Structures are given as C-alpha cells and as structure tokens.
Amino acid sequence: KQEVTQIPAALSVPEGENLVLNCSFTDSAIYNLQWFRQDPGKGLTSLLLIQSSQREQTSGRLNASLDKSSGRSTLYIAASQPGDSATYLCAVTGFQKLVFGTGTRLLVSP
Amino acid sequence: DGGITQSPKYLFRKEGQNVTLSCEQNLNHDAMYWYRQDPGQGLRLIYYSQIVNDFQKGDIAEGYSVSREKKESFPLTVTSAQKNPTAFYLCASQGANSPLHFGNGTRLTVT
C-alpha cells in the first residue's frame, strides 16, 4: 500500500528566504506526482504536475523535482513571500487513484 | 470559465439524517473523486469514478454512497451509517494526463 510522508509538518520562515519542502513515497510504481497548495477552509490548487518520466517542473518561483527510484520529491520555493503562507500537499498517482501526504504548513512572516 | 463547483459551502444536519453533497464540473473530465479531510490528517479517498455509470470504493467508503449518472455530476450521500460524518469534504476531477482540479469543499457538521 502506497504511503506518502511530508516533512516537516510545519515550517516558519522570514520573507525572502529560499525553502525546500520534502515528500517521500514508499511505492515507486507511480504515474505522476503533484504538488498542491491549500489555503484555510478552501479546496486544493494544483501547483505542479511531474510525470513519472520527468525529473523536474518549474513554474515561476516554484521548482519541483522527482526521484522515482528513491521515492522522493522536493518543492523548492525561491524568495518566499507572505502570500506563500498555506499548506502544501504532495500526491502520487498509482494505479487508478491518488494518495496524499499530510502536508506541510508554511508560514512566511514579513 | 471551466471549473468544479461544490455546494453548499456549509451544511448542518441532525444525527440520523442522510445528506447529499453536490459536485458539478464543466471541464469534460472523465474521472471524479470524493475526499474527506480531517484536522491533522491527509486527504482520504471515499469514492472515485473513472467513467459515467461506474464508480469504485476508496479507502473509507463505509457509510457513504455515490452515483455517476452524468459525466458532469458526482453527488455524495452521507448516510446515517457513517459513524463520524463531521468533516470537510472535497470533490475533484481529472482529465487524461492533467492535474487534479478541486472544488472549494463542503464543511459538514452533524450534531
């Protein structure tokens, strides 16, 4: 059974710092991996989708990497801003369904 | 604009009553999903549907039911058999090789 773990569970940084969020998964037989952002009381917004054949994806200040063999992904956020404060979740797609991690709650202070 | 809509945003029910949560999408996606989110836990899959008129149980299907009579709609019924129904419910849809799109959720409170 696929298990997805995110470390750290919470992270607090001052504005302007570069930071890395981690996601690990136990079964490397995945189709893709997604990173999401969730604001309090809201649904999830897709940030980046990495197919299993890809190593990384970039969107603006965000860069996500995927190492399938080691079961790891990282989300790099450059020059963090207070507006980046949210919970970040990763999810892996295996046969027919997604499995989510428990998320990293990020707080960027001005 | 294409998107996925959940209604209502907040729902209150008495214990013992069934309640149906609505999820509609106009993205022409084949796959639709229902997740439950509780504080401190990841999203847990309740039911999913890959195609019209077909759906599969997820990890925590007991006490829930769904239907998929139309491509656009995937309503979730929380029955009185669900032991702990108070939660935040999220619906999602997905097209081939595309990201998952989520609705804004329904917060259900059962007293």
PDB file of C-alpha atoms in Angstrom:
ATOM      1  CA  LYS A   1       0.000   0.000   0.000  1.00  0.00           C
ATOM      2  CA  GLN A   2       1.355   3.401  -1.017  1.00  0.00           C
ATOM      3  CA  GLU A   3       2.254   5.741   1.828  1.00  0.00           C
ATOM      4  CA  VAL A   4       3.200   9.371   1.364  1.00  0.00           C
ATOM      5  CA  THR A   5       5.078  11.335   4.012  1.00  0.00           C
ATOM      6  CA  GLN A   6       5.805  15.042   4.131  1.00  0.00           C
ATOM      7  CA  ILE A   7       8.499  16.604   6.266  1.00  0.00           C
ATOM      8  CA  PRO A   8       8.456  18.984   8.018  1.00  0.00           C
ATOM      9  CA  ALA A   9       4.847  19.141   9.186  1.00  0.00           C
ATOM     10  CA  ALA A  10       5.199  22.877   9.766  1.00  0.00           C
ATOM     11  CA  LEU A  11       7.713  25.484   8.733  1.00  0.00           C
ATOM     12  CA  SER A  12       8.084  29.159   9.639  1.00  0.00           C
ATOM     13  CA  VAL A  13      10.498  31.391   7.714  1.00  0.00           C
ATOM     14  CA  PRO A  14      11.083  35.128   7.269  1.00  0.00           C
ATOM     15  CA  GLU A  15      10.175  36.730   3.975  1.00  0.00           C
ATOM     16  CA  GLY A  16      12.792  36.405   1.245  1.00  0.00           C
ATOM     17  CA  GLU A  17      14.187  33.028   2.239  1.00  0.00           C
ATOM     18  CA  ASN A  18      14.504  30.156  -0.178  1.00  0.00           C
ATOM     19  CA  LEU A  19      12.999  26.950   1.203  1.00  0.00           C
ATOM     20  CA  VAL A  20      12.540  23.279   0.426  1.00  0.00           C
ATOM     21  CA  LEU A  21       9.590  21.048   1.232  1.00  0.00           C
ATOM     22  CA  ASN A  22      10.013  17.287   1.143  1.00  0.00           C
ATOM     23  CA  CYS A  23       7.758  14.461   0.049  1.00  0.00           C
ATOM     24  CA  SER A  24       8.587  10.753   0.164  1.00  0.00           C
ATOM     25  CA  PHE A  25       6.605   7.761  -1.057  1.00  0.00           C
ATOM     26  CA  THR A  26       7.014   4.035  -0.483  1.00  0.00           C
ATOM     27  CA  ASP A  27       5.991   2.567  -3.861  1.00  0.00           C
ATOM     28  CA  SER A  28       7.978   3.845  -6.837  1.00  0.00           C
ATOM     29  CA  ALA A  29       5.427   2.500  -9.363  1.00  0.00           C
ATOM     30  CA  ILE A  30       3.753   5.849  -9.930  1.00  0.00           C
ATOM     31  CA  TYR A  31       2.355   7.603 -12.997  1.00  0.00           C
ATOM     32  CA  ASN A  32       2.920  11.108 -11.732  1.00  0.00           C
ATOM     33  CA  LEU A  33       3.341  13.312  -8.678  1.00  0.00           C
ATOM     34  CA  GLN A  34       1.544  16.548  -7.976  1.00  0.00           C
ATOM     35  CA  TRP A  35       2.128  19.397  -5.592  1.00  0.00           C
ATOM     36  CA  PHE A  36      -0.880  21.352  -4.312  1.00  0.00           C
ATOM     37  CA  ARG A  37      -1.479  24.422  -2.232  1.00  0.00           C
ATOM     38  CA  GLN A  38      -4.379  24.699   0.201  1.00  0.00           C
ATOM     39  CA  ASP A  39      -5.494  27.898   1.888  1.00  0.00           C
ATOM     40  CA  PRO A  40      -7.505  27.589   5.135  1.00  0.00           C
ATOM     41  CA  GLY A  41     -11.061  26.417   4.541  1.00  0.00           C
ATOM     42  CA  LYS A  42     -10.549  26.097   0.795  1.00  0.00           C
ATOM     43  CA  GLY A  43     -10.019  23.410  -1.777  1.00  0.00           C
ATOM     44  CA  LEU A  44      -6.642  22.490  -3.241  1.00  0.00           C
ATOM     45  CA  THR A  45      -4.953  24.327  -6.092  1.00  0.00           C
ATOM     46  CA  SER A  46      -2.609  22.385  -8.326  1.00  0.00           C
ATOM     47  CA  LEU A  47       0.883  23.917  -8.470  1.00  0.00           C
ATOM     48  CA  LEU A  48       2.985  21.454 -10.436  1.00  0.00           C
ATOM     49  CA  LEU A  49       2.485  18.065 -12.066  1.00  0.00           C
ATOM     50  CA  ILE A  50       5.508  15.868 -12.760  1.00  0.00           C
ATOM     51  CA  GLN A  51       5.054  12.829 -14.969  1.00  0.00           C
ATOM     52  CA  SER A  52       6.946   9.698 -13.943  1.00  0.00           C
ATOM     53  CA  SER A  53       9.333  10.110 -16.901  1.00  0.00           C
ATOM     54  CA  GLN A  54      10.269  13.660 -15.889  1.00  0.00           C
ATOM     55  CA  ARG A  55      12.829  14.830 -13.339  1.00  0.00           C
ATOM     56  CA  GLU A  56      11.518  18.318 -12.601  1.00  0.00           C
ATOM     57  CA  GLN A  57       8.979  21.000 -13.383  1.00  0.00           C
ATOM     58  CA  THR A  58       9.165  24.754 -12.890  1.00  0.00           C
ATOM     59  CA  SER A  59       6.531  27.433 -12.552  1.00  0.00           C
ATOM     60  CA  GLY A  60       7.626  30.921 -11.601  1.00  0.00           C
ATOM     61  CA  ARG A  61       9.354  30.789  -8.212  1.00  0.00           C
ATOM     62  CA  LEU A  62       8.457  27.123  -7.760  1.00  0.00           C
ATOM     63  CA  ASN A  63      10.553  24.150  -8.802  1.00  0.00           C
ATOM     64  CA  ALA A  64       9.602  20.552  -8.113  1.00  0.00           C
ATOM     65  CA  SER A  65      11.904  17.590  -8.577  1.00  0.00           C
ATOM     66  CA  LEU A  66      11.160  13.889  -8.729  1.00  0.00           C
ATOM     67  CA  ASP A  67      13.484  10.964  -7.992  1.00  0.00           C
ATOM     68  CA  LYS A  68      11.319   7.922  -8.537  1.00  0.00           C
ATOM     69  CA  SER A  69      13.978   5.375  -7.662  1.00  0.00           C
ATOM     70  CA  SER A  70      14.493   6.816  -4.191  1.00  0.00           C
ATOM     71  CA  GLY A  71      10.817   7.664  -3.706  1.00  0.00           C
ATOM     72  CA  ARG A  72      11.370  11.379  -3.169  1.00  0.00           C
ATOM     73  CA  SER A  73      10.195  14.730  -4.407  1.00  0.00           C
ATOM     74  CA  THR A  74      11.095  18.223  -3.313  1.00  0.00           C
ATOM     75  CA  LEU A  75       9.314  21.521  -3.803  1.00  0.00           C
ATOM     76  CA  TYR A  76      11.678  24.480  -3.877  1.00  0.00           C
ATOM     77  CA  ILE A  77      10.223  27.947  -3.277  1.00  0.00           C
ATOM     78  CA  ALA A  78      12.515  30.836  -4.137  1.00  0.00           C
ATOM     79  CA  ALA A  79      12.369  34.249  -2.471  1.00  0.00           C
ATOM     80  CA  SER A  80       9.399  33.374  -0.266  1.00  0.00           C
ATOM     81  CA  GLN A  81       6.618  35.922   0.276  1.00  0.00           C
ATOM     82  CA  PRO A  82       3.889  36.236   2.952  1.00  0.00           C
ATOM     83  CA  GLY A  83       1.372  35.282   0.264  1.00  0.00           C
ATOM     84  CA  ASP A  84       3.045  31.868   0.034  1.00  0.00           C
ATOM     85  CA  SER A  85       1.711  31.040   3.503  1.00  0.00           C
ATOM     86  CA  ALA A  86      -0.507  27.974   3.099  1.00  0.00           C
ATOM     87  CA  THR A  87      -0.447  24.210   3.470  1.00  0.00           C
ATOM     88  CA  TYR A  88       1.425  22.382   0.719  1.00  0.00           C
ATOM     89  CA  LEU A  89       0.460  18.815  -0.138  1.00  0.00           C
ATOM     90  CA  CYS A  90       2.002  16.296  -2.449  1.00  0.00           C
ATOM     91  CA  ALA A  91       0.110  13.417  -4.014  1.00  0.00           C
ATOM     92  CA  VAL A  92       1.237  10.449  -6.064  1.00  0.00           C
ATOM     93  CA  THR A  93      -0.864   8.721  -8.695  1.00  0.00           C
ATOM     94  CA  GLY A  94      -0.580   4.961  -8.787  1.00  0.00           C
ATOM     95  CA  PHE A  95      -2.947   2.516 -10.433  1.00  0.00           C
ATOM     96  CA  GLN A  96      -6.284   4.349 -10.651  1.00  0.00           C
ATOM     97  CA  LYS A  97      -6.067   6.636  -7.634  1.00  0.00           C
ATOM     98  CA  LEU A  98      -4.109   9.318  -5.844  1.00  0.00           C
ATOM     99  CA  VAL A  99      -2.564   9.071  -2.401  1.00  0.00           C
ATOM    100  CA  PHE A 100      -1.942  12.292  -0.500  1.00  0.00           C
ATOM    101  CA  GLY A 101       0.612  13.252   2.083  1.00  0.00           C
ATOM    102  CA  THR A 102      -0.480  15.031   5.263  1.00  0.00           C
ATOM    103  CA  GLY A 103       1.002  18.328   4.141  1.00  0.00           C
ATOM    104  CA  THR A 104       3.484  20.945   5.294  1.00  0.00           C
ATOM    105  CA  ARG A 105       2.016  24.083   6.842  1.00  0.00           C
ATOM    106  CA  LEU A 106       4.141  27.045   5.754  1.00  0.00           C
ATOM    107  CA  LEU A 107       4.152  30.459   7.393  1.00  0.00           C
ATOM    108  CA  VAL A 108       6.170  33.256   5.795  1.00  0.00           C
ATOM    109  CA  SER A 109       6.431  36.278   8.058  1.00  0.00           C
ATOM    110  CA  PRO A 110       7.007  39.823   6.780  1.00  0.00           C
TER     111      PRO A 110
ATOM    112  CA  ASP B   1     -14.800  29.636 -17.184  1.00  0.00           C
ATOM    113  CA  GLY B   2     -14.362  25.918 -16.629  1.00  0.00           C
ATOM    114  CA  GLY B   3     -14.306  24.622 -13.117  1.00  0.00           C
ATOM    115  CA  ILE B   4     -15.649  22.359 -10.428  1.00  0.00           C
ATOM    116  CA  THR B   5     -18.396  23.515  -8.087  1.00  0.00           C
ATOM    117  CA  GLN B   6     -19.350  22.098  -4.724  1.00  0.00           C
ATOM    118  CA  SER B   7     -22.464  23.106  -2.889  1.00  0.00           C
ATOM    119  CA  PRO B   8     -23.377  24.071  -0.301  1.00  0.00           C
ATOM    120  CA  LYS B   9     -20.277  25.518   1.345  1.00  0.00           C
ATOM    121  CA  TYR B  10     -21.587  24.783   4.840  1.00  0.00           C
ATOM    122  CA  LEU B  11     -24.111  22.103   5.786  1.00  0.00           C
ATOM    123  CA  PHE B  12     -25.637  21.293   9.137  1.00  0.00           C
ATOM    124  CA  ARG B  13     -27.612  18.133   9.876  1.00  0.00           C
ATOM    125  CA  LYS B  14     -29.007  16.259  12.810  1.00  0.00           C
ATOM    126  CA  GLU B  15     -27.633  12.845  13.622  1.00  0.00           C
ATOM    127  CA  GLY B  16     -29.548  10.070  11.873  1.00  0.00           C
ATOM    128  CA  GLN B  17     -30.341  12.057   8.740  1.00  0.00           C
ATOM    129  CA  ASN B  18     -28.927  11.325   5.315  1.00  0.00           C
ATOM    130  CA  VAL B  19     -27.426  14.279   3.474  1.00  0.00           C
ATOM    131  CA  THR B  20     -26.275  14.713  -0.132  1.00  0.00           C
ATOM    132  CA  LEU B  21     -23.340  16.887  -1.181  1.00  0.00           C
ATOM    133  CA  SER B  22     -23.295  18.221  -4.714  1.00  0.00           C
ATOM    134  CA  CYS B  23     -20.315  18.235  -7.082  1.00  0.00           C
ATOM    135  CA  GLU B  24     -20.558  19.516 -10.657  1.00  0.00           C
ATOM    136  CA  GLN B  25     -17.783  20.042 -13.218  1.00  0.00           C
ATOM    137  CA  ASN B  26     -17.783  21.552 -16.712  1.00  0.00           C
ATOM    138  CA  LEU B  27     -14.217  20.541 -17.562  1.00  0.00           C
ATOM    139  CA  ASN B  28     -15.279  17.486 -19.559  1.00  0.00           C
ATOM    140  CA  HIS B  29     -13.223  15.310 -17.218  1.00  0.00           C
ATOM    141  CA  ASP B  30     -13.902  11.588 -17.105  1.00  0.00           C
ATOM    142  CA  ALA B  31     -12.588  10.940 -13.598  1.00  0.00           C
ATOM    143  CA  MET B  32     -14.125  12.347 -10.431  1.00  0.00           C
ATOM    144  CA  TYR B  33     -13.216  11.813  -6.801  1.00  0.00           C
ATOM    145  CA  TRP B  34     -14.538  12.430  -3.295  1.00  0.00           C
ATOM    146  CA  TYR B  35     -12.118  13.015  -0.432  1.00  0.00           C
ATOM    147  CA  ARG B  36     -12.591  13.635   3.234  1.00  0.00           C
ATOM    148  CA  GLN B  37     -10.218  15.887   5.162  1.00  0.00           C
ATOM    149  CA  ASP B  38      -9.948  15.892   8.955  1.00  0.00           C
ATOM    150  CA  PRO B  39      -7.643  18.079  11.067  1.00  0.00           C
ATOM    151  CA  GLY B  40      -4.110  16.694  11.199  1.00  0.00           C
ATOM    152  CA  GLN B  41      -4.820  14.018   8.615  1.00  0.00           C
ATOM    153  CA  GLY B  42      -4.197  13.800   4.922  1.00  0.00           C
ATOM    154  CA  LEU B  43      -6.992  13.581   2.386  1.00  0.00           C
ATOM    155  CA  ARG B  44      -8.679  10.191   2.447  1.00  0.00           C
ATOM    156  CA  LEU B  45     -10.403   8.802  -0.620  1.00  0.00           C
ATOM    157  CA  ILE B  46     -14.075   7.938  -0.192  1.00  0.00           C
ATOM    158  CA  TYR B  47     -15.203   7.031  -3.715  1.00  0.00           C
ATOM    159  CA  TYR B  48     -13.981   7.597  -7.238  1.00  0.00           C
ATOM    160  CA  SER B  49     -15.380   7.247 -10.719  1.00  0.00           C
ATOM    161  CA  GLN B  50     -13.356   6.820 -13.899  1.00  0.00           C
ATOM    162  CA  ILE B  51     -16.323   6.939 -16.256  1.00  0.00           C
ATOM    163  CA  VAL B  52     -20.072   7.528 -16.316  1.00  0.00           C
ATOM    164  CA  ASN B  53     -22.184   4.823 -14.671  1.00  0.00           C
ATOM    165  CA  ASP B  54     -19.172   3.319 -12.935  1.00  0.00           C
ATOM    166  CA  PHE B  55     -17.613   4.033  -9.557  1.00  0.00           C
ATOM    167  CA  GLN B  56     -15.294   2.339  -7.086  1.00  0.00           C
ATOM    168  CA  LYS B  57     -14.903   2.384  -3.333  1.00  0.00           C
ATOM    169  CA  GLY B  58     -11.948   4.227  -1.913  1.00  0.00           C
ATOM    170  CA  ASP B  59     -10.269   3.675   1.428  1.00  0.00           C
ATOM    171  CA  ILE B  60     -13.137   4.861   3.654  1.00  0.00           C
ATOM    172  CA  ALA B  61     -16.352   4.147   1.720  1.00  0.00           C
ATOM    173  CA  GLU B  62     -18.384   2.760   4.623  1.00  0.00           C
ATOM    174  CA  GLY B  63     -21.403   4.925   5.383  1.00  0.00           C
ATOM    175  CA  TYR B  64     -21.232   6.772   2.067  1.00  0.00           C
ATOM    176  CA  SER B  65     -22.837   6.292  -1.335  1.00  0.00           C
ATOM    177  CA  VAL B  66     -22.393   7.920  -4.746  1.00  0.00           C
ATOM    178  CA  SER B  67     -23.866   7.924  -8.219  1.00  0.00           C
ATOM    179  CA  ARG B  68     -22.455   8.892 -11.621  1.00  0.00           C
ATOM    180  CA  GLU B  69     -25.414   9.186 -13.963  1.00  0.00           C
ATOM    181  CA  LYS B  70     -23.918  12.125 -15.848  1.00  0.00           C
ATOM    182  CA  LYS B  71     -20.331  12.972 -16.720  1.00  0.00           C
ATOM    183  CA  GLU B  72     -20.684  16.387 -15.087  1.00  0.00           C
ATOM    184  CA  SER B  73     -22.098  15.277 -11.758  1.00  0.00           C
ATOM    185  CA  PHE B  74     -20.863  13.076  -8.908  1.00  0.00           C
ATOM    186  CA  PRO B  75     -23.047  13.576  -5.804  1.00  0.00           C
ATOM    187  CA  LEU B  76     -22.034  12.081  -2.462  1.00  0.00           C
ATOM    188  CA  THR B  77     -24.598  10.923   0.108  1.00  0.00           C
ATOM    189  CA  VAL B  78     -23.515  10.725   3.721  1.00  0.00           C
ATOM    190  CA  THR B  79     -25.798   8.183   5.322  1.00  0.00           C
ATOM    191  CA  SER B  80     -26.794   7.736   8.930  1.00  0.00           C
ATOM    192  CA  ALA B  81     -24.489   4.685   8.983  1.00  0.00           C
ATOM    193  CA  GLN B  82     -21.411   6.917   8.840  1.00  0.00           C
ATOM    194  CA  LYS B  83     -20.143   6.946  12.425  1.00  0.00           C
ATOM    195  CA  ASN B  84     -18.263  10.246  12.348  1.00  0.00           C
ATOM    196  CA  PRO B  85     -19.590  12.347   9.457  1.00  0.00           C
ATOM    197  CA  THR B  86     -18.477  15.807  10.602  1.00  0.00           C
ATOM    198  CA  ALA B  87     -15.613  16.758   8.265  1.00  0.00           C
ATOM    199  CA  PHE B  88     -14.519  18.848   5.307  1.00  0.00           C
ATOM    200  CA  TYR B  89     -15.456  17.120   2.030  1.00  0.00           C
ATOM    201  CA  LEU B  90     -13.575  17.800  -1.192  1.00  0.00           C
ATOM    202  CA  CYS B  91     -14.571  16.812  -4.697  1.00  0.00           C
ATOM    203  CA  ALA B  92     -12.072  16.653  -7.550  1.00  0.00           C
ATOM    204  CA  SER B  93     -11.991  15.872 -11.240  1.00  0.00           C
ATOM    205  CA  GLN B  94      -9.219  14.913 -13.609  1.00  0.00           C
ATOM    206  CA  GLY B  95      -8.714  14.586 -17.341  1.00  0.00           C
ATOM    207  CA  ALA B  96      -6.143  12.374 -19.041  1.00  0.00           C
ATOM    208  CA  ASN B  97      -2.562  13.374 -18.054  1.00  0.00           C
ATOM    209  CA  SER B  98      -3.806  16.586 -16.471  1.00  0.00           C
ATOM    210  CA  PRO B  99      -3.651  17.888 -12.894  1.00  0.00           C
ATOM    211  CA  LEU B 100      -6.398  17.197 -10.419  1.00  0.00           C
ATOM    212  CA  HIS B 101      -8.891  20.055 -10.125  1.00  0.00           C
ATOM    213  CA  PHE B 102     -10.586  20.571  -6.772  1.00  0.00           C
ATOM    214  CA  GLY B 103     -13.759  22.284  -5.718  1.00  0.00           C
ATOM    215  CA  ASN B 104     -13.790  24.609  -2.717  1.00  0.00           C
ATOM    216  CA  GLY B 105     -15.208  21.980  -0.419  1.00  0.00           C
ATOM    217  CA  THR B 106     -18.264  21.477   1.759  1.00  0.00           C
ATOM    218  CA  ARG B 107     -17.950  21.620   5.525  1.00  0.00           C
ATOM    219  CA  LEU B 108     -20.477  19.232   7.035  1.00  0.00           C
ATOM    220  CA  THR B 109     -21.404  19.429  10.703  1.00  0.00           C
ATOM    221  CA  VAL B 110     -23.613  16.756  12.237  1.00  0.00           C
ATOM    222  CA  THR B 111     -24.944  17.265  15.749  1.00  0.00           C
TER     223      THR B 111
END
